[in-house]
C-alpha cells in the first residue's frame, strides 16, 4: 500500500497547500510499448552517461530531484510530452522513468530505514552512517575533511581549531595516520627517520602540518626496550619511518620491556576494528532538530525534523545547502524518539565502524561517529539537555542559577544572573533522573515535582515512565494496602527493567557528549529574535509615538547600506509591520539603528542599542585572531549589554532566559570556535526544501515519502559529484561517466539549483566596466585622475580610458563607485576613503576621495570620526584630497554613516515614489545631510569587522565596561525589579478583580433576564406602572455579550448608575474583542 501511495504521489496526486495546476491527464501512462527498457547496466548506450542509459534520462533525473525546484507527476508528464513532440530521442513514459529511478536508487543510492520508537511511533530515517560514507566517497568533499584537531598560532576560524575536539581522549579521536602501506597507530612503538624510537600518543595538526605528541623509547644493551622518563615532545608525522609492523619484522613479535607497567598494550586494540588494508577515521557530526510546519500556508502542520552537517568540513562549506544532510522527520515521533535511533547508529560505529571508500586517498577505510555538539533553538536544546525550560525556577540548561520568583529578585541571585553559574553535567543529570524514577516507584509524586522544581531537571522520556510507575504504584497500594512501599518498589523495578526502550534521554548515552554543556548558545533566536527584538519592542511600546516612527522610517530609508551586505531596506514595511519582523530585519537593525534614534530615545536606551551593536559585531565574525583577547572583549560586551538592559528594564533579565544565556557565550566560543560556526540559519533556510517535499507528498506516509525524496536528491548529488559506490556485481568501487560529472562542474544553472557553490578565485583589482553604449571611452586629460596624478610617469594625454562601475578588493568584496574602502597608498600606509572614479586602460586605476581619522573618538558613539583633510594638513603635511592608486591597493569595504546627530539633518529632501518600477506622482521624504564632511565609521557593522579592527588603532576598537561597580549597580537594579514585579502583581490582581466583578454582574443580569423570560406578565405589569407615572421613556437596543438582547433606558437621574455599569460592560466586551482581533500582530516575546 505504501508503494502505491508513493507512486501515486509522483504520478500526480492532488497537492495540498499550494496551487500547482488543474489536474492533467496522465500523459505517458497509456502504453509503455516502445519505451526504453527498465534500467540495466548492460543497456547503457554511452559510458559517458553511466549510470544513466542516456543523456535524456540523466537530465530528467536531475530535474526531478532539484531541491528548490520541484515538479509534480503531472508536470513531469507534461515535460515528457513536450520533449516527445519536439522530437527528442529516448524519451520514456513516466512509468518507465520511475522504474529507472527506482533501479538507480537501489544500485547507487541509499534506502531509508524504518524505525519504531519505544512509544510505538513509526518513522523513517536516512541512516547517518550511509550519508557520511557518501561524503567519504565523494571526490569533491573528501579532500576537505579534517580528521584531527588543530592548533594554530594564526586566526581561529573552525570548530576543529577550538577546544572542543581536544576534550576527547586520544583514543576517541582518529587514532592512526597512514602513509603508503604503513599505518602508524597511537600507543604503538614507531621509528623516526633519524633512527630513534617513539610512541605517539596524540595526532594534532599544528600550523597546517600533522604532528604527534610522543614519548621516546630506547633499546638497552640486553635487547630490551625502555620507556624514557620526561615530558612528551612533538614530532612531525612525515618524520615517522617505520610503523609497529615494521618494528616487529626487525626485532621479533615479542618486545621485552625493562618496566612494562607504564607501557600501553601493543598492538593497539583498535586495530581489530579494521582490516589490514583499511584506515580508521573519526567523523564529527552535530545534529540539529526542530519542529517545522509541513505547510506553506499559515495552517500549522507540525513535523519534528532532524538534519546534520559533516563537522569535519570547513565552516565555509557547511554554510552551503549542498552539504546539509537530512536525517529524519515525523509528525508523530518526538525529537527524543528520533534521537534514540540516531544514538543507536552512532554507538554502533564504536564497535562496528562503517566501511567505505576514501575518495581522497583511493583507499578502503572505516570510520567512527562522534557527536561534539547539539545545535538548535533554546527550547529544543533545553529538551535535549533534559531541562524544564526557560520558565522553570532554575531556567538555565547550562548552569544551576535560579530559585523562586522572590528569591531571584534578591540582591545575590540578581547579580549572579549576570554571570555563568556552576555548570551542570551529564552524570548529575542521569543521577537526578534515576532519583526521580526511584521516587516514582515509591509513589512519591509530590517529591518528584519538588525535585524537578528545585533542580530544573525533567526529561520527557523519563516522565513517561514516571507517570506509568505512579499509576501502577497507586493501583498496587489499593489492591494490597498492607504491602510496604519497598515491596511495591521492588516489583515496579522488575516491571520497569522488563519494558523495552530507553528510560532516559538517549543523548545521555552518546560517548563524549554532555547535552548540558554541548548545546552552544545560537545567534538567531538568542540575539536577533531575543535581545534585538526585546529592544525593538521596548522602543515601540513605551517610547515612540507615531510621529517618531514616521521620522525613524525616513531616517532608515536614507541609510547608506554600502559595506553592510544587507538586502535593500524597506523602512516603511519595517515600521508598518513592526510586530512581525523576522531575523533578517533584526540583523539589519542591529547594525544601523544606533545612527537614527537621536532625539527620539533616552540616553539609557541609546546605550542599550549601542551595546547590542557592539556585541553583534563581535559575534558575527568568521575568525578570531587572539582567543584570550577576544574572550575578554566578548565578556565586556555581554556585561555592557546586560547592564544596559538593567538600566532600561531591570526586570527583563529575570523573565527572559535568553539574556542570562549570553553569559555562557564566551565559554561556548572558546570551546566551539566563532559563534557563526554553530549558528542555525542554514538549517532554518533548509526547512524550505523539506517543506517542498512535504507539500508534494500525498500525506499518507509523510516520513517515508519525504525520506525517500531526500535520499533520491542525495543520490543525484553524489553521482554528479563523481562519487564512488560499490558495484553489486563486480564488488568494485565505481563512479559516473565523464559527461555526468561535467554537469556539476561546468553548468552554473544546475550548480545554483543543486546548492553547489564552486570555489571562486579572487582577482583583486579587477574592474567591471560600465556599459559601453552609455559610457564611451574618454581621453586621459578628461578624467578626474589626471588632475590628481602625482607620479612622474603620467599616462599620455590622448590615451583612451574606459570608466568602470566597480572593482574587486583584496578581500573579495565588490567596491562600486561611492563605496567606502580601506586601501594602501603608494607608501604602504593604510588609508580610508570613498571610491570616486574607476578607469580601465593600460593600467587599472582608482581615484580615492580621501578622509582621515580624528585623534579622538565620537563623543556619543565612541567610534572613529572621519572627515576630509583641511588647512595645515593639506599645506604642511601634504595630505591630498584625492589619491590615484592602482586598484590592486584596495583592501576591503567598510560601513560609514553620516553624523546626522551633529549635523541635525532633517527630512527635507523629496523624491518620487516608485511603484511597479515606475515613478509615481507621490513624493517620499529622505534625509538631507547638512554637509558632506563629517562621518562615523560604523563599528556595529558585521561585514569585515575583523579586518577593520586590524586596520584601526586599538583605542578605537577596545571596549570598556559601562558599569565599574556591577555589584552595587545590580543591587539598585534588583530593588527596581522588585518594585516593578510588585506593581505588575498589583495590576494583575486589579485586573483579576475587575474581570470577576464584570462576570458577577453579567451573571446577575443574565439571571434577571432569565426570570423575566419565565414570567413575562411581571414585566408587563411593571411597564404599565411605569407608563402610569407619565414619564417619557425610550427603548434603545444595546449590543451585549449576554443572552439579554434589549435594554430599557429611562430617566438618567433615576438609573444613571445602572447605565454606567452597562456601558462599562459593553465597552469591556468591545475592548476584549478588539484585543482578540489584534492579537496576531502583537510581539511574541
JSON list of C-alpha atoms in Angstrom, two decimals, residues 888-1078:
[
{"chain": "A", "resi": 888, "resn": "UNK", "atom": "CA", "xyz": [45.26, 46.28, -6.54]},
{"chain": "A", "resi": 889, "resn": "UNK", "atom": "CA", "xyz": [45.68, 48.51, -3.48]},
{"chain": "A", "resi": 890, "resn": "UNK", "atom": "CA", "xyz": [42.00, 48.19, -2.50]},
{"chain": "A", "resi": 891, "resn": "UNK", "atom": "CA", "xyz": [41.75, 46.09, 0.67]},
{"chain": "A", "resi": 892, "resn": "UNK", "atom": "CA", "xyz": [38.14, 45.81, 1.81]},
{"chain": "A", "resi": 893, "resn": "UNK", "atom": "CA", "xyz": [34.83, 47.61, 2.19]},
{"chain": "A", "resi": 894, "resn": "UNK", "atom": "CA", "xyz": [33.61, 49.28, 5.36]},
{"chain": "A", "resi": 895, "resn": "UNK", "atom": "CA", "xyz": [30.39, 50.88, 6.56]},
{"chain": "A", "resi": 896, "resn": "UNK", "atom": "CA", "xyz": [30.43, 54.64, 7.13]},
{"chain": "A", "resi": 897, "resn": "UNK", "atom": "CA", "xyz": [27.43, 56.74, 8.14]},
{"chain": "A", "resi": 898, "resn": "UNK", "atom": "CA", "xyz": [26.91, 60.47, 8.15]},
{"chain": "A", "resi": 899, "resn": "UNK", "atom": "CA", "xyz": [26.96, 62.17, 11.56]},
{"chain": "A", "resi": 900, "resn": "UNK", "atom": "CA", "xyz": [23.36, 63.36, 11.41]},
{"chain": "A", "resi": 901, "resn": "UNK", "atom": "CA", "xyz": [23.31, 63.81, 15.17]},
{"chain": "A", "resi": 902, "resn": "UNK", "atom": "CA", "xyz": [25.87, 66.60, 14.99]},
{"chain": "A", "resi": 903, "resn": "UNK", "atom": "CA", "xyz": [24.60, 67.98, 11.68]},
{"chain": "A", "resi": 904, "resn": "UNK", "atom": "CA", "xyz": [20.94, 67.96, 12.80]},
{"chain": "A", "resi": 905, "resn": "UNK", "atom": "CA", "xyz": [19.92, 66.61, 9.40]},
{"chain": "A", "resi": 906, "resn": "UNK", "atom": "CA", "xyz": [16.24, 66.96, 8.59]},
{"chain": "A", "resi": 907, "resn": "UNK", "atom": "CA", "xyz": [13.85, 65.12, 6.20]},
{"chain": "A", "resi": 908, "resn": "UNK", "atom": "CA", "xyz": [13.66, 67.96, 3.71]},
{"chain": "A", "resi": 909, "resn": "UNK", "atom": "CA", "xyz": [14.73, 66.06, 0.61]},
{"chain": "A", "resi": 910, "resn": "UNK", "atom": "CA", "xyz": [11.91, 64.93, -1.68]},
{"chain": "A", "resi": 911, "resn": "UNK", "atom": "CA", "xyz": [11.95, 62.10, -4.18]},
{"chain": "A", "resi": 912, "resn": "UNK", "atom": "CA", "xyz": [9.45, 60.34, -6.37]},
{"chain": "A", "resi": 913, "resn": "UNK", "atom": "CA", "xyz": [7.94, 57.16, -5.02]},
{"chain": "A", "resi": 914, "resn": "UNK", "atom": "CA", "xyz": [8.35, 54.17, -7.31]},
{"chain": "A", "resi": 915, "resn": "UNK", "atom": "CA", "xyz": [5.68, 51.54, -7.82]},
{"chain": "A", "resi": 916, "resn": "UNK", "atom": "CA", "xyz": [5.86, 48.74, -10.34]},
{"chain": "A", "resi": 917, "resn": "UNK", "atom": "CA", "xyz": [9.33, 50.05, -11.25]},
{"chain": "A", "resi": 918, "resn": "UNK", "atom": "CA", "xyz": [7.80, 53.32, -12.39]},
{"chain": "A", "resi": 919, "resn": "UNK", "atom": "CA", "xyz": [7.84, 56.79, -10.85]},
{"chain": "A", "resi": 920, "resn": "UNK", "atom": "CA", "xyz": [4.50, 57.87, -9.42]},
{"chain": "A", "resi": 921, "resn": "UNK", "atom": "CA", "xyz": [3.13, 61.30, -8.70]},
{"chain": "A", "resi": 922, "resn": "UNK", "atom": "CA", "xyz": [3.56, 60.71, -4.99]},
{"chain": "A", "resi": 923, "resn": "UNK", "atom": "CA", "xyz": [6.52, 62.11, -3.13]},
{"chain": "A", "resi": 924, "resn": "UNK", "atom": "CA", "xyz": [8.55, 60.49, -0.40]},
{"chain": "A", "resi": 925, "resn": "UNK", "atom": "CA", "xyz": [10.87, 62.27, 2.00]},
{"chain": "A", "resi": 926, "resn": "UNK", "atom": "CA", "xyz": [14.51, 61.50, 2.67]},
{"chain": "A", "resi": 927, "resn": "UNK", "atom": "CA", "xyz": [17.13, 62.93, 4.99]},
{"chain": "A", "resi": 928, "resn": "UNK", "atom": "CA", "xyz": [19.11, 65.82, 3.53]},
{"chain": "A", "resi": 929, "resn": "UNK", "atom": "CA", "xyz": [22.58, 65.90, 5.04]},
{"chain": "A", "resi": 930, "resn": "UNK", "atom": "CA", "xyz": [23.75, 69.34, 6.11]},
{"chain": "A", "resi": 931, "resn": "UNK", "atom": "CA", "xyz": [27.32, 68.65, 5.00]},
{"chain": "A", "resi": 932, "resn": "UNK", "atom": "CA", "xyz": [29.50, 66.07, 3.29]},
{"chain": "A", "resi": 933, "resn": "UNK", "atom": "CA", "xyz": [32.39, 66.32, 5.69]},
{"chain": "A", "resi": 934, "resn": "UNK", "atom": "CA", "xyz": [31.55, 64.58, 8.98]},
{"chain": "A", "resi": 935, "resn": "UNK", "atom": "CA", "xyz": [31.12, 60.82, 9.10]},
{"chain": "A", "resi": 936, "resn": "UNK", "atom": "CA", "xyz": [31.33, 57.99, 11.61]},
{"chain": "A", "resi": 937, "resn": "UNK", "atom": "CA", "xyz": [32.96, 54.63, 10.97]},
{"chain": "A", "resi": 938, "resn": "UNK", "atom": "CA", "xyz": [30.27, 52.07, 11.80]},
{"chain": "A", "resi": 939, "resn": "UNK", "atom": "CA", "xyz": [31.74, 49.58, 14.27]},
{"chain": "A", "resi": 940, "resn": "UNK", "atom": "CA", "xyz": [28.44, 47.76, 14.69]},
{"chain": "A", "resi": 941, "resn": "UNK", "atom": "CA", "xyz": [28.66, 46.53, 11.08]},
{"chain": "A", "resi": 942, "resn": "UNK", "atom": "CA", "xyz": [29.18, 42.76, 10.86]},
{"chain": "A", "resi": 943, "resn": "UNK", "atom": "CA", "xyz": [30.90, 42.61, 7.48]},
{"chain": "A", "resi": 944, "resn": "UNK", "atom": "CA", "xyz": [34.71, 42.92, 7.62]},
{"chain": "A", "resi": 945, "resn": "UNK", "atom": "CA", "xyz": [34.65, 43.78, 11.33]},
{"chain": "A", "resi": 946, "resn": "UNK", "atom": "CA", "xyz": [37.82, 41.76, 11.94]},
{"chain": "A", "resi": 947, "resn": "UNK", "atom": "CA", "xyz": [39.65, 43.48, 9.08]},
{"chain": "A", "resi": 948, "resn": "UNK", "atom": "CA", "xyz": [38.53, 46.91, 10.26]},
{"chain": "A", "resi": 949, "resn": "UNK", "atom": "CA", "xyz": [39.81, 46.18, 13.76]},
{"chain": "A", "resi": 950, "resn": "UNK", "atom": "CA", "xyz": [43.17, 45.12, 12.37]},
{"chain": "A", "resi": 951, "resn": "UNK", "atom": "CA", "xyz": [43.49, 48.39, 10.46]},
{"chain": "A", "resi": 952, "resn": "UNK", "atom": "CA", "xyz": [42.46, 50.72, 13.31]},
{"chain": "A", "resi": 953, "resn": "UNK", "atom": "CA", "xyz": [44.39, 51.75, 16.41]},
{"chain": "A", "resi": 954, "resn": "UNK", "atom": "CA", "xyz": [43.42, 49.60, 19.36]},
{"chain": "A", "resi": 955, "resn": "UNK", "atom": "CA", "xyz": [41.93, 52.53, 21.31]},
{"chain": "A", "resi": 956, "resn": "UNK", "atom": "CA", "xyz": [39.09, 52.76, 18.79]},
{"chain": "A", "resi": 957, "resn": "UNK", "atom": "CA", "xyz": [38.04, 49.10, 18.97]},
{"chain": "A", "resi": 958, "resn": "UNK", "atom": "CA", "xyz": [38.71, 48.12, 22.59]},
{"chain": "A", "resi": 959, "resn": "UNK", "atom": "CA", "xyz": [35.60, 48.07, 24.75]},
{"chain": "A", "resi": 960, "resn": "UNK", "atom": "CA", "xyz": [35.49, 49.27, 28.33]},
{"chain": "A", "resi": 961, "resn": "UNK", "atom": "CA", "xyz": [32.82, 48.47, 30.93]},
{"chain": "A", "resi": 962, "resn": "UNK", "atom": "CA", "xyz": [29.98, 50.96, 31.17]},
{"chain": "A", "resi": 963, "resn": "UNK", "atom": "CA", "xyz": [29.46, 49.98, 34.83]},
{"chain": "A", "resi": 964, "resn": "UNK", "atom": "CA", "xyz": [32.51, 49.54, 37.02]},
{"chain": "A", "resi": 965, "resn": "UNK", "atom": "CA", "xyz": [30.77, 48.62, 40.28]},
{"chain": "A", "resi": 966, "resn": "UNK", "atom": "CA", "xyz": [28.48, 45.94, 38.92]},
{"chain": "A", "resi": 967, "resn": "UNK", "atom": "CA", "xyz": [27.60, 44.53, 42.35]},
{"chain": "A", "resi": 968, "resn": "UNK", "atom": "CA", "xyz": [26.36, 47.90, 43.59]},
{"chain": "A", "resi": 969, "resn": "UNK", "atom": "CA", "xyz": [24.59, 48.61, 40.31]},
{"chain": "A", "resi": 970, "resn": "UNK", "atom": "CA", "xyz": [22.84, 45.26, 40.37]},
{"chain": "A", "resi": 971, "resn": "UNK", "atom": "CA", "xyz": [21.79, 45.87, 43.96]},
{"chain": "A", "resi": 972, "resn": "UNK", "atom": "CA", "xyz": [19.93, 49.00, 42.91]},
{"chain": "A", "resi": 973, "resn": "UNK", "atom": "CA", "xyz": [18.55, 47.26, 39.84]},
{"chain": "A", "resi": 974, "resn": "UNK", "atom": "CA", "xyz": [17.25, 44.39, 41.97]},
{"chain": "A", "resi": 975, "resn": "UNK", "atom": "CA", "xyz": [15.31, 46.86, 44.10]},
{"chain": "A", "resi": 976, "resn": "UNK", "atom": "CA", "xyz": [13.78, 48.35, 40.96]},
{"chain": "A", "resi": 977, "resn": "UNK", "atom": "CA", "xyz": [12.96, 44.86, 39.72]},
{"chain": "A", "resi": 978, "resn": "UNK", "atom": "CA", "xyz": [11.21, 44.07, 42.99]},
{"chain": "A", "resi": 979, "resn": "UNK", "atom": "CA", "xyz": [9.20, 47.28, 42.71]},
{"chain": "A", "resi": 980, "resn": "UNK", "atom": "CA", "xyz": [8.34, 46.55, 39.09]},
{"chain": "A", "resi": 981, "resn": "UNK", "atom": "CA", "xyz": [7.28, 42.99, 39.94]},
{"chain": "A", "resi": 982, "resn": "UNK", "atom": "CA", "xyz": [5.14, 44.30, 42.84]},
{"chain": "A", "resi": 983, "resn": "UNK", "atom": "CA", "xyz": [3.49, 46.83, 40.55]},
{"chain": "A", "resi": 984, "resn": "UNK", "atom": "CA", "xyz": [2.76, 44.16, 37.96]},
{"chain": "A", "resi": 985, "resn": "UNK", "atom": "CA", "xyz": [1.31, 41.88, 40.61]},
{"chain": "A", "resi": 986, "resn": "UNK", "atom": "CA", "xyz": [-0.94, 44.66, 41.85]},
{"chain": "A", "resi": 987, "resn": "UNK", "atom": "CA", "xyz": [-2.03, 45.48, 38.32]},
{"chain": "A", "resi": 988, "resn": "UNK", "atom": "CA", "xyz": [-2.71, 41.81, 37.61]},
{"chain": "A", "resi": 989, "resn": "UNK", "atom": "CA", "xyz": [-4.70, 41.48, 40.82]},
{"chain": "A", "resi": 990, "resn": "UNK", "atom": "CA", "xyz": [-6.71, 44.59, 39.98]},
{"chain": "A", "resi": 991, "resn": "UNK", "atom": "CA", "xyz": [-7.49, 43.27, 36.52]},
{"chain": "A", "resi": 992, "resn": "UNK", "atom": "CA", "xyz": [-8.46, 39.94, 38.01]},
{"chain": "A", "resi": 993, "resn": "UNK", "atom": "CA", "xyz": [-10.85, 41.63, 40.45]},
{"chain": "A", "resi": 994, "resn": "UNK", "atom": "CA", "xyz": [-12.27, 43.73, 37.65]},
{"chain": "A", "resi": 995, "resn": "UNK", "atom": "CA", "xyz": [-12.89, 40.68, 35.49]},
{"chain": "A", "resi": 996, "resn": "UNK", "atom": "CA", "xyz": [-14.51, 38.91, 38.43]},
{"chain": "A", "resi": 997, "resn": "UNK", "atom": "CA", "xyz": [-16.81, 41.86, 39.06]},
{"chain": "A", "resi": 998, "resn": "UNK", "atom": "CA", "xyz": [-17.76, 42.02, 35.39]},
{"chain": "A", "resi": 999, "resn": "UNK", "atom": "CA", "xyz": [-18.52, 38.30, 35.31]},
{"chain": "A", "resi": 1000, "resn": "UNK", "atom": "CA", "xyz": [-20.55, 38.60, 38.52]},
{"chain": "A", "resi": 1001, "resn": "UNK", "atom": "CA", "xyz": [-22.51, 41.50, 37.11]},
{"chain": "A", "resi": 1002, "resn": "UNK", "atom": "CA", "xyz": [-23.12, 39.69, 33.82]},
{"chain": "A", "resi": 1003, "resn": "UNK", "atom": "CA", "xyz": [-24.30, 36.59, 35.70]},
{"chain": "A", "resi": 1004, "resn": "UNK", "atom": "CA", "xyz": [-26.73, 38.65, 37.77]},
{"chain": "A", "resi": 1005, "resn": "UNK", "atom": "CA", "xyz": [-28.10, 40.37, 34.70]},
{"chain": "A", "resi": 1006, "resn": "UNK", "atom": "CA", "xyz": [-28.39, 37.06, 32.85]},
{"chain": "A", "resi": 1007, "resn": "UNK", "atom": "CA", "xyz": [-30.27, 35.58, 35.81]},
{"chain": "A", "resi": 1008, "resn": "UNK", "atom": "CA", "xyz": [-32.64, 38.58, 35.89]},
{"chain": "A", "resi": 1009, "resn": "UNK", "atom": "CA", "xyz": [-33.23, 38.27, 32.17]},
{"chain": "A", "resi": 1010, "resn": "UNK", "atom": "CA", "xyz": [-34.00, 34.58, 32.55]},
{"chain": "A", "resi": 1011, "resn": "UNK", "atom": "CA", "xyz": [-36.50, 35.32, 35.29]},
{"chain": "A", "resi": 1012, "resn": "UNK", "atom": "CA", "xyz": [-38.26, 37.93, 33.16]},
{"chain": "A", "resi": 1013, "resn": "UNK", "atom": "CA", "xyz": [-38.39, 35.49, 30.28]},
{"chain": "A", "resi": 1014, "resn": "UNK", "atom": "CA", "xyz": [-40.06, 32.91, 32.51]},
{"chain": "A", "resi": 1015, "resn": "UNK", "atom": "CA", "xyz": [-42.66, 35.44, 33.87]},
{"chain": "A", "resi": 1016, "resn": "UNK", "atom": "CA", "xyz": [-43.44, 37.95, 31.09]},
{"chain": "A", "resi": 1017, "resn": "UNK", "atom": "CA", "xyz": [-46.59, 39.17, 32.94]},
{"chain": "A", "resi": 1018, "resn": "UNK", "atom": "CA", "xyz": [-44.47, 40.64, 35.72]},
{"chain": "A", "resi": 1019, "resn": "UNK", "atom": "CA", "xyz": [-42.56, 42.72, 33.18]},
{"chain": "A", "resi": 1020, "resn": "UNK", "atom": "CA", "xyz": [-45.78, 43.87, 31.51]},
{"chain": "A", "resi": 1021, "resn": "UNK", "atom": "CA", "xyz": [-47.22, 44.92, 34.87]},
{"chain": "A", "resi": 1022, "resn": "UNK", "atom": "CA", "xyz": [-44.02, 46.82, 35.62]},
{"chain": "A", "resi": 1023, "resn": "UNK", "atom": "CA", "xyz": [-44.26, 48.52, 32.25]},
{"chain": "A", "resi": 1024, "resn": "UNK", "atom": "CA", "xyz": [-47.87, 49.55, 32.89]},
{"chain": "A", "resi": 1025, "resn": "UNK", "atom": "CA", "xyz": [-46.94, 51.02, 36.26]},
{"chain": "A", "resi": 1026, "resn": "UNK", "atom": "CA", "xyz": [-44.10, 52.99, 34.70]},
{"chain": "A", "resi": 1027, "resn": "UNK", "atom": "CA", "xyz": [-46.37, 54.23, 31.94]},
{"chain": "A", "resi": 1028, "resn": "UNK", "atom": "CA", "xyz": [-48.83, 55.42, 34.60]},
{"chain": "A", "resi": 1029, "resn": "UNK", "atom": "CA", "xyz": [-46.29, 57.80, 36.02]},
{"chain": "A", "resi": 1030, "resn": "UNK", "atom": "CA", "xyz": [-46.28, 59.80, 32.82]},
{"chain": "A", "resi": 1031, "resn": "UNK", "atom": "CA", "xyz": [-42.54, 59.64, 32.43]},
{"chain": "A", "resi": 1032, "resn": "UNK", "atom": "CA", "xyz": [-41.21, 59.74, 28.87]},
{"chain": "A", "resi": 1033, "resn": "UNK", "atom": "CA", "xyz": [-39.33, 56.54, 28.07]},
{"chain": "A", "resi": 1034, "resn": "UNK", "atom": "CA", "xyz": [-37.35, 55.43, 25.06]},
{"chain": "A", "resi": 1035, "resn": "UNK", "atom": "CA", "xyz": [-36.45, 51.94, 24.02]},
{"chain": "A", "resi": 1036, "resn": "UNK", "atom": "CA", "xyz": [-32.82, 51.53, 22.91]},
{"chain": "A", "resi": 1037, "resn": "UNK", "atom": "CA", "xyz": [-31.15, 48.37, 21.61]},
{"chain": "A", "resi": 1038, "resn": "UNK", "atom": "CA", "xyz": [-27.69, 47.89, 23.16]},
{"chain": "A", "resi": 1039, "resn": "UNK", "atom": "CA", "xyz": [-25.27, 45.24, 21.87]},
{"chain": "A", "resi": 1040, "resn": "UNK", "atom": "CA", "xyz": [-24.32, 42.77, 24.59]},
{"chain": "A", "resi": 1041, "resn": "UNK", "atom": "CA", "xyz": [-22.39, 39.52, 25.04]},
{"chain": "A", "resi": 1042, "resn": "UNK", "atom": "CA", "xyz": [-25.02, 38.10, 27.44]},
{"chain": "A", "resi": 1043, "resn": "UNK", "atom": "CA", "xyz": [-28.28, 36.45, 26.42]},
{"chain": "A", "resi": 1044, "resn": "UNK", "atom": "CA", "xyz": [-30.19, 39.64, 27.03]},
{"chain": "A", "resi": 1045, "resn": "UNK", "atom": "CA", "xyz": [-30.73, 41.45, 23.70]},
{"chain": "A", "resi": 1046, "resn": "UNK", "atom": "CA", "xyz": [-32.56, 44.64, 24.72]},
{"chain": "A", "resi": 1047, "resn": "UNK", "atom": "CA", "xyz": [-32.24, 47.16, 27.49]},
{"chain": "A", "resi": 1048, "resn": "UNK", "atom": "CA", "xyz": [-34.67, 49.82, 28.66]},
{"chain": "A", "resi": 1049, "resn": "UNK", "atom": "CA", "xyz": [-33.05, 53.13, 29.43]},
{"chain": "A", "resi": 1050, "resn": "UNK", "atom": "CA", "xyz": [-35.15, 55.57, 31.45]},
{"chain": "A", "resi": 1051, "resn": "UNK", "atom": "CA", "xyz": [-34.53, 58.88, 33.09]},
{"chain": "A", "resi": 1052, "resn": "UNK", "atom": "CA", "xyz": [-30.78, 59.49, 33.58]},
{"chain": "A", "resi": 1053, "resn": "UNK", "atom": "CA", "xyz": [-31.40, 60.88, 37.04]},
{"chain": "A", "resi": 1054, "resn": "UNK", "atom": "CA", "xyz": [-33.01, 57.61, 38.18]},
{"chain": "A", "resi": 1055, "resn": "UNK", "atom": "CA", "xyz": [-30.83, 54.87, 36.55]},
{"chain": "A", "resi": 1056, "resn": "UNK", "atom": "CA", "xyz": [-27.57, 56.64, 35.75]},
{"chain": "A", "resi": 1057, "resn": "UNK", "atom": "CA", "xyz": [-25.51, 54.18, 37.82]},
{"chain": "A", "resi": 1058, "resn": "UNK", "atom": "CA", "xyz": [-27.02, 51.14, 36.08]},
{"chain": "A", "resi": 1059, "resn": "UNK", "atom": "CA", "xyz": [-26.47, 52.75, 32.70]},
{"chain": "A", "resi": 1060, "resn": "UNK", "atom": "CA", "xyz": [-22.83, 53.48, 33.52]},
{"chain": "A", "resi": 1061, "resn": "UNK", "atom": "CA", "xyz": [-22.37, 49.87, 34.55]},
{"chain": "A", "resi": 1062, "resn": "UNK", "atom": "CA", "xyz": [-23.96, 48.68, 31.31]},
{"chain": "A", "resi": 1063, "resn": "UNK", "atom": "CA", "xyz": [-21.76, 50.94, 29.21]},
{"chain": "A", "resi": 1064, "resn": "UNK", "atom": "CA", "xyz": [-18.71, 49.75, 31.13]},
{"chain": "A", "resi": 1065, "resn": "UNK", "atom": "CA", "xyz": [-19.58, 46.12, 30.46]},
{"chain": "A", "resi": 1066, "resn": "UNK", "atom": "CA", "xyz": [-20.20, 46.70, 26.78]},
{"chain": "A", "resi": 1067, "resn": "UNK", "atom": "CA", "xyz": [-17.03, 48.74, 26.43]},
{"chain": "A", "resi": 1068, "resn": "UNK", "atom": "CA", "xyz": [-15.03, 45.98, 28.13]},
{"chain": "A", "resi": 1069, "resn": "UNK", "atom": "CA", "xyz": [-16.52, 43.41, 25.77]},
{"chain": "A", "resi": 1070, "resn": "UNK", "atom": "CA", "xyz": [-15.66, 45.51, 22.74]},
{"chain": "A", "resi": 1071, "resn": "UNK", "atom": "CA", "xyz": [-12.16, 46.08, 24.09]},
{"chain": "A", "resi": 1072, "resn": "UNK", "atom": "CA", "xyz": [-11.69, 42.36, 24.64]},
{"chain": "A", "resi": 1073, "resn": "UNK", "atom": "CA", "xyz": [-12.92, 41.63, 21.12]},
{"chain": "A", "resi": 1074, "resn": "UNK", "atom": "CA", "xyz": [-10.54, 44.23, 19.73]},
{"chain": "A", "resi": 1075, "resn": "UNK", "atom": "CA", "xyz": [-7.64, 42.67, 21.62]},
{"chain": "A", "resi": 1076, "resn": "UNK", "atom": "CA", "xyz": [-8.54, 39.29, 20.21]},
{"chain": "A", "resi": 1077, "resn": "UNK", "atom": "CA", "xyz": [-8.57, 40.68, 16.67]},
{"chain": "A", "resi": 1078, "resn": "UNK", "atom": "CA", "xyz": [-5.22, 42.37, 17.15]}
]
